[in-house]
Coordinates of C-alpha atoms in Angstrom, one line a residue:
X14 CA 308.3 178.7 60.6
X15 CA 311.9 177.5 60.4
X16 CA 312.9 174.6 58.2
X17 CA 315.5 171.9 58.7
X18 CA 316.6 171.4 55.2
X19 CA 319.0 171.1 52.3
X20 CA 317.0 172.8 49.6
X21 CA 318.2 170.3 47.0
X22 CA 316.8 167.5 49.2
X23 CA 313.5 169.3 49.7
X24 CA 313.2 169.9 46.0
X25 CA 314.1 166.3 45.4
X26 CA 311.4 165.1 47.8
X27 CA 308.6 167.2 46.1
X28 CA 309.7 166.6 42.5
X29 CA 310.6 162.9 43.0
X30 CA 307.2 162.4 44.6
X31 CA 305.5 164.1 41.7
X32 CA 307.4 162.0 39.2
X33 CA 306.4 158.8 40.9
X34 CA 302.8 160.0 41.1
X35 CA 302.7 160.9 37.5
X36 CA 304.1 157.5 36.4
X37 CA 301.5 155.6 38.6
X38 CA 298.5 157.8 38.0
X39 CA 297.7 156.5 34.4
X40 CA 297.6 152.9 35.7
X41 CA 296.2 153.4 39.1
X42 CA 293.1 151.3 38.4
X43 CA 294.6 148.9 36.0
X44 CA 295.5 145.3 36.7
X45 CA 299.0 144.1 35.8
X46 CA 297.5 142.1 32.9
X47 CA 296.3 145.4 31.4
X48 CA 299.5 147.3 31.7
X49 CA 302.3 147.5 29.2
X50 CA 305.3 145.4 30.4
X51 CA 307.6 148.4 29.7
X52 CA 305.4 151.1 31.2
X53 CA 307.7 154.1 31.7
X54 CA 307.7 157.9 31.2
X55 CA 308.5 157.4 27.5
X56 CA 305.2 155.7 27.1
X57 CA 303.2 158.7 28.4
X58 CA 302.5 161.3 25.7
X59 CA 302.5 165.0 26.5
X60 CA 302.4 166.3 30.1
X61 CA 303.1 164.1 33.1
X62 CA 299.8 164.5 34.9
X63 CA 299.9 164.1 38.7
X64 CA 297.1 162.9 41.0
X65 CA 295.5 164.1 44.2
X66 CA 298.7 162.8 46.0
X67 CA 300.8 165.6 44.7
X68 CA 298.0 168.1 45.0
X69 CA 297.5 167.4 48.7
X70 CA 301.3 167.3 49.3
X71 CA 301.5 170.9 47.9
X72 CA 298.6 172.0 50.2
X73 CA 300.4 170.5 53.2
X74 CA 303.5 172.5 52.2
X75 CA 301.4 175.6 51.8
X76 CA 300.2 175.4 55.4
X77 CA 303.8 175.5 56.6
X78 CA 304.2 179.0 55.1
X79 CA 301.3 180.5 57.0
X80 CA 301.4 182.1 60.4
X81 CA 299.4 180.7 63.3
X82 CA 298.4 177.2 64.4
X83 CA 299.7 174.6 62.0
X84 CA 296.9 172.2 62.6
X85 CA 294.2 174.8 61.8
X86 CA 296.1 176.1 58.9
X87 CA 296.6 172.7 57.4
X88 CA 292.9 171.9 57.8
X89 CA 292.0 175.2 56.1
X90 CA 294.4 174.5 53.2
X91 CA 292.8 171.1 52.7
X92 CA 289.5 172.8 52.6
X93 CA 290.9 174.9 49.7
X94 CA 292.1 171.7 48.0
X95 CA 288.6 170.3 48.4
X96 CA 287.3 173.2 46.4
X97 CA 289.7 172.5 43.5
X98 CA 288.1 169.1 43.1
X99 CA 284.7 170.6 42.2
X100 CA 285.3 174.1 40.9
X101 CA 286.8 175.3 37.6
X102 CA 288.6 178.3 39.0
X103 CA 289.0 180.9 41.7
X104 CA 285.9 182.8 40.6
X105 CA 283.7 179.9 41.6
X106 CA 285.0 179.4 45.1
X107 CA 282.5 179.2 48.0
X108 CA 284.9 180.7 50.5
X109 CA 288.0 183.0 50.7
X110 CA 291.0 180.7 50.3
X111 CA 294.1 181.0 52.5
X112 CA 296.4 179.0 50.1
X113 CA 298.3 180.9 47.5
X114 CA 298.2 177.8 45.4
X115 CA 294.6 178.7 44.5
X116 CA 296.1 181.4 42.2
X117 CA 297.2 178.7 39.7
X118 CA 294.5 177.6 37.2
X119 CA 296.2 174.2 36.9
X120 CA 295.4 173.3 40.5
X121 CA 291.7 173.1 39.7
X122 CA 291.4 169.5 38.6
X123 CA 289.8 166.4 40.1
X124 CA 292.4 163.7 40.0
X125 CA 290.8 160.6 41.5
X126 CA 290.6 162.0 45.1
X127 CA 290.5 159.5 47.9
X128 CA 287.1 158.8 49.3
X129 CA 288.1 159.2 53.0
X130 CA 289.7 162.6 52.4
X131 CA 286.8 163.8 50.4
X132 CA 284.1 162.7 52.9
X133 CA 285.9 164.0 56.0
X134 CA 286.7 167.3 54.5
X135 CA 283.2 167.7 53.2
X136 CA 281.9 167.0 56.7
X137 CA 283.8 170.1 57.8
X138 CA 284.9 168.8 61.2
X139 CA 288.6 167.8 61.7
X140 CA 289.4 164.7 63.5
X141 CA 291.9 164.4 66.3
X142 CA 293.5 161.7 68.4
X143 CA 291.0 162.1 71.2
X144 CA 288.0 161.9 68.9
X145 CA 288.9 159.8 65.8
X146 CA 286.8 160.8 62.9
X147 CA 286.6 157.3 61.4
X148 CA 288.5 154.0 61.4
X149 CA 290.2 154.5 58.0
X150 CA 293.8 153.4 57.5
X151 CA 293.9 154.2 53.8
X152 CA 297.0 155.9 52.4
X153 CA 295.3 159.3 51.9
X154 CA 297.2 160.8 54.9
X155 CA 300.5 159.1 54.3
X156 CA 300.9 160.3 50.7
X157 CA 300.6 164.0 51.7
X158 CA 302.8 164.4 54.8
X159 CA 306.3 164.4 53.3
X160 CA 306.8 168.2 53.7
X161 CA 306.4 167.9 57.5
X162 CA 309.8 166.1 57.6
X163 CA 311.5 169.4 56.8
X164 CA 310.0 171.4 59.7
X165 CA 312.7 172.6 62.2
X166 CA 311.3 170.7 65.2
X167 CA 312.9 168.1 67.5
X168 CA 309.8 165.9 67.2
X169 CA 308.5 165.7 63.6
X170 CA 306.5 162.6 64.5
X171 CA 303.8 164.3 66.5
X172 CA 303.1 166.7 63.7
X173 CA 302.7 163.8 61.3
X174 CA 300.4 162.0 63.6
X175 CA 298.3 165.1 64.2
X176 CA 298.1 165.6 60.4
X177 CA 297.0 162.0 59.8
X178 CA 294.3 162.3 62.5
X179 CA 292.6 165.2 60.7
X180 CA 291.1 162.7 58.2
X181 CA 292.1 159.2 59.2
X182 CA 291.2 157.8 62.6
X183 CA 292.9 154.4 62.5
X184 CA 296.2 154.2 64.4
X185 CA 297.9 152.4 61.5
X186 CA 297.5 155.6 59.4
X187 CA 299.1 157.6 62.2
X188 CA 302.0 155.1 62.5
X189 CA 302.7 155.0 58.8
X190 CA 302.5 158.8 58.4
X191 CA 304.9 159.3 61.3
X192 CA 307.2 156.6 59.9
X193 CA 307.5 158.3 56.5
X194 CA 308.2 161.7 58.1
X195 CA 310.8 160.2 60.4
X196 CA 312.5 158.4 57.6
X197 CA 312.7 161.5 55.4
X198 CA 314.0 163.5 58.4
X199 CA 316.9 161.1 59.0
X200 CA 317.7 161.1 55.3
X201 CA 317.7 164.9 55.1
X202 CA 320.1 165.0 58.1
X203 CA 322.7 162.9 56.2
X204 CA 322.0 159.4 57.3
X205 CA 322.2 156.6 54.8
X206 CA 318.9 155.1 53.6
X207 CA 319.5 151.9 55.5
X208 CA 320.5 153.7 58.7
X209 CA 317.5 156.0 58.3
X210 CA 315.2 153.0 58.1
X211 CA 316.7 151.5 61.2
X212 CA 316.6 154.7 63.3
X213 CA 313.0 155.3 62.2
X214 CA 311.9 151.8 63.2
X215 CA 313.4 152.3 66.6
X216 CA 311.6 155.6 67.1
X217 CA 308.2 154.2 65.9
X218 CA 308.4 151.2 68.2
X219 CA 309.2 153.6 71.1
X220 CA 306.5 156.1 70.3
X221 CA 303.8 153.4 69.9
X222 CA 305.1 151.1 72.5
X223 CA 302.5 148.4 73.5
X224 CA 300.4 148.9 70.4
X225 CA 299.4 145.7 68.5
X226 CA 299.3 147.8 65.3
X227 CA 302.9 148.8 65.5
X228 CA 304.0 145.1 65.6
X229 CA 302.0 144.4 62.5
X230 CA 303.5 147.5 60.9
X231 CA 307.1 146.7 61.8
X232 CA 306.8 143.0 60.7
X233 CA 305.6 144.2 57.3
X234 CA 308.6 146.6 57.0
X235 CA 310.9 143.8 58.0
X236 CA 309.5 141.7 55.2
X237 CA 310.2 144.5 52.7
X238 CA 313.7 145.1 54.0
X239 CA 314.6 141.4 53.9
X240 CA 313.2 141.0 50.4
X241 CA 315.1 144.0 49.1
X242 CA 318.3 142.3 49.9
X243 CA 317.5 139.2 47.9
X244 CA 317.1 138.5 44.2
X245 CA 313.4 137.8 44.4
X246 CA 310.8 138.6 41.8
X247 CA 309.6 142.1 42.3
X248 CA 305.9 141.4 41.4
X249 CA 305.8 138.5 43.7
X250 CA 307.2 140.4 46.7
X251 CA 304.9 143.4 46.1
X252 CA 301.9 141.1 46.0
X253 CA 302.9 139.8 49.4
X254 CA 303.3 143.3 50.8
X255 CA 299.9 144.3 49.6
X256 CA 298.3 146.6 47.0
X257 CA 299.0 149.9 48.6
X258 CA 295.4 151.0 49.4
X259 CA 296.3 150.8 53.1
X260 CA 298.9 153.1 54.5
X261 CA 301.2 150.4 55.8
X262 CA 301.2 148.6 52.5
X263 CA 302.0 151.8 50.6
X264 CA 305.0 152.5 52.8
X265 CA 306.2 148.9 52.7
X266 CA 306.1 148.7 48.9
X267 CA 307.9 152.1 48.6
X268 CA 310.5 151.0 51.1
X269 CA 311.2 147.8 49.2
X270 CA 311.6 149.6 45.9
X271 CA 313.7 152.4 47.4
X272 CA 316.1 150.0 49.1
X273 CA 316.4 147.6 46.2
X274 CA 316.9 150.2 43.5
X275 CA 318.3 153.1 45.5
X276 CA 320.8 153.9 42.7
X277 CA 318.2 153.8 39.9
X278 CA 315.3 156.1 40.4
X279 CA 313.5 155.2 37.2
X280 CA 313.7 151.5 37.9
X281 CA 312.5 152.0 41.4
X282 CA 309.5 154.0 40.2
X283 CA 308.7 151.4 37.4
X284 CA 308.6 148.6 39.9
X285 CA 306.7 150.7 42.5
X286 CA 303.8 151.3 40.1
X287 CA 303.7 147.9 38.4
X288 CA 301.1 146.1 40.4
X289 CA 297.3 145.7 40.8
X290 CA 296.9 148.3 43.5
X291 CA 297.3 152.0 44.3
X292 CA 300.1 152.7 41.8
X293 CA 300.2 156.5 42.1
X294 CA 300.6 156.5 45.9
X295 CA 303.3 153.7 45.9
X296 CA 305.0 155.6 43.1
X297 CA 304.7 158.9 44.9
X298 CA 306.1 157.7 48.2
X299 CA 308.9 155.9 46.5
X300 CA 309.8 159.1 44.7
X301 CA 309.7 161.1 47.9
X302 CA 312.1 158.8 49.6
X303 CA 314.6 158.5 46.7
X304 CA 314.2 162.2 45.8
X305 CA 315.2 163.2 49.3
X306 CA 318.1 160.8 49.2
X307 CA 319.4 161.8 45.7
X308 CA 318.4 165.5 45.7
X309 CA 316.7 167.3 42.8
X310 CA 319.9 167.7 40.7
X311 CA 320.2 164.0 40.2
X312 CA 316.5 163.5 39.2
X313 CA 315.7 163.1 35.5
X314 CA 315.4 166.7 34.3
X315 CA 313.5 166.1 31.1
X316 CA 310.8 164.3 32.9
X317 CA 310.6 167.1 35.5
X318 CA 310.0 169.6 32.8
X319 CA 307.0 167.7 31.7
X320 CA 305.2 167.7 35.0
X321 CA 301.8 169.5 34.7
X322 CA 302.1 171.2 38.1
X323 CA 305.8 172.2 37.6
X324 CA 305.2 175.9 38.1
X325 CA 303.5 175.6 41.5
X326 CA 306.0 172.9 42.5
X327 CA 308.9 175.2 41.7
X328 CA 307.3 178.2 43.4
X329 CA 306.7 176.1 46.5
X330 CA 310.3 175.1 46.6
X331 CA 311.3 178.7 46.2
X332 CA 309.1 179.9 49.0
X333 CA 310.2 177.2 51.4
X334 CA 313.9 177.9 50.8

């Protein structure tokens, strides 16, 4: 499969997403009142541990390296990921894996996997647009689709929608997943962040024309964009945008943080994870956006070295390049 990429941007997307994930994962189920006011990478001792968000993003990327039908390959890669949530190593697997990621012992770790992804994958029947598998609009599809932005195809949106439908049946999940992939694609093609947001919104309204959900989605993005241009209190704005458990809320929070702090990745990530909701996912998507915008060379290198999945992340970047 051919890729439409600047390797530094692809690396930035994957590594930035992992950094945001690792910052948010320790506080994912904590309320703001329980968090340290200065929660940052320096407060985390030892390895920077990522969650299921980065794990599934890597398995999405792994599917891009396989010959054959992308939808089937992706589903099978996610079946491999499912095994890593319950098994201790390759010798315990119940099927022959197709993902080379399964060679890494560090991939075998349960990191608070989303219920929707677990249940649908355990059921063993992939969902599609014609037969929705459920009515979930959780962020479990959104947080894993970023690598699809770098496929060399004229229409990255349909691939993202198809990926979302594998495990999430609600149209809002499809809209949000497509929006993130479209946004990252425009950034990777050299558009500014603001222009990328504007172009993506136009595309999404066209693709989902007539949908009531797309109006709700776009209205929420507009709130995030407007607030990012003002000197409002970050916590207050994020509380209005949601908690990030739903796909549209995750993207809106990530968009707000990315736009407001586009020149300060660490600040953007701190703000993205400092709320009562799904901190690892909002941090991860924020990192994916700004990592693509800045490129890997401008990311904090000392923190990257501490990522617990650094070796498979770097190998994935090498194989995609």
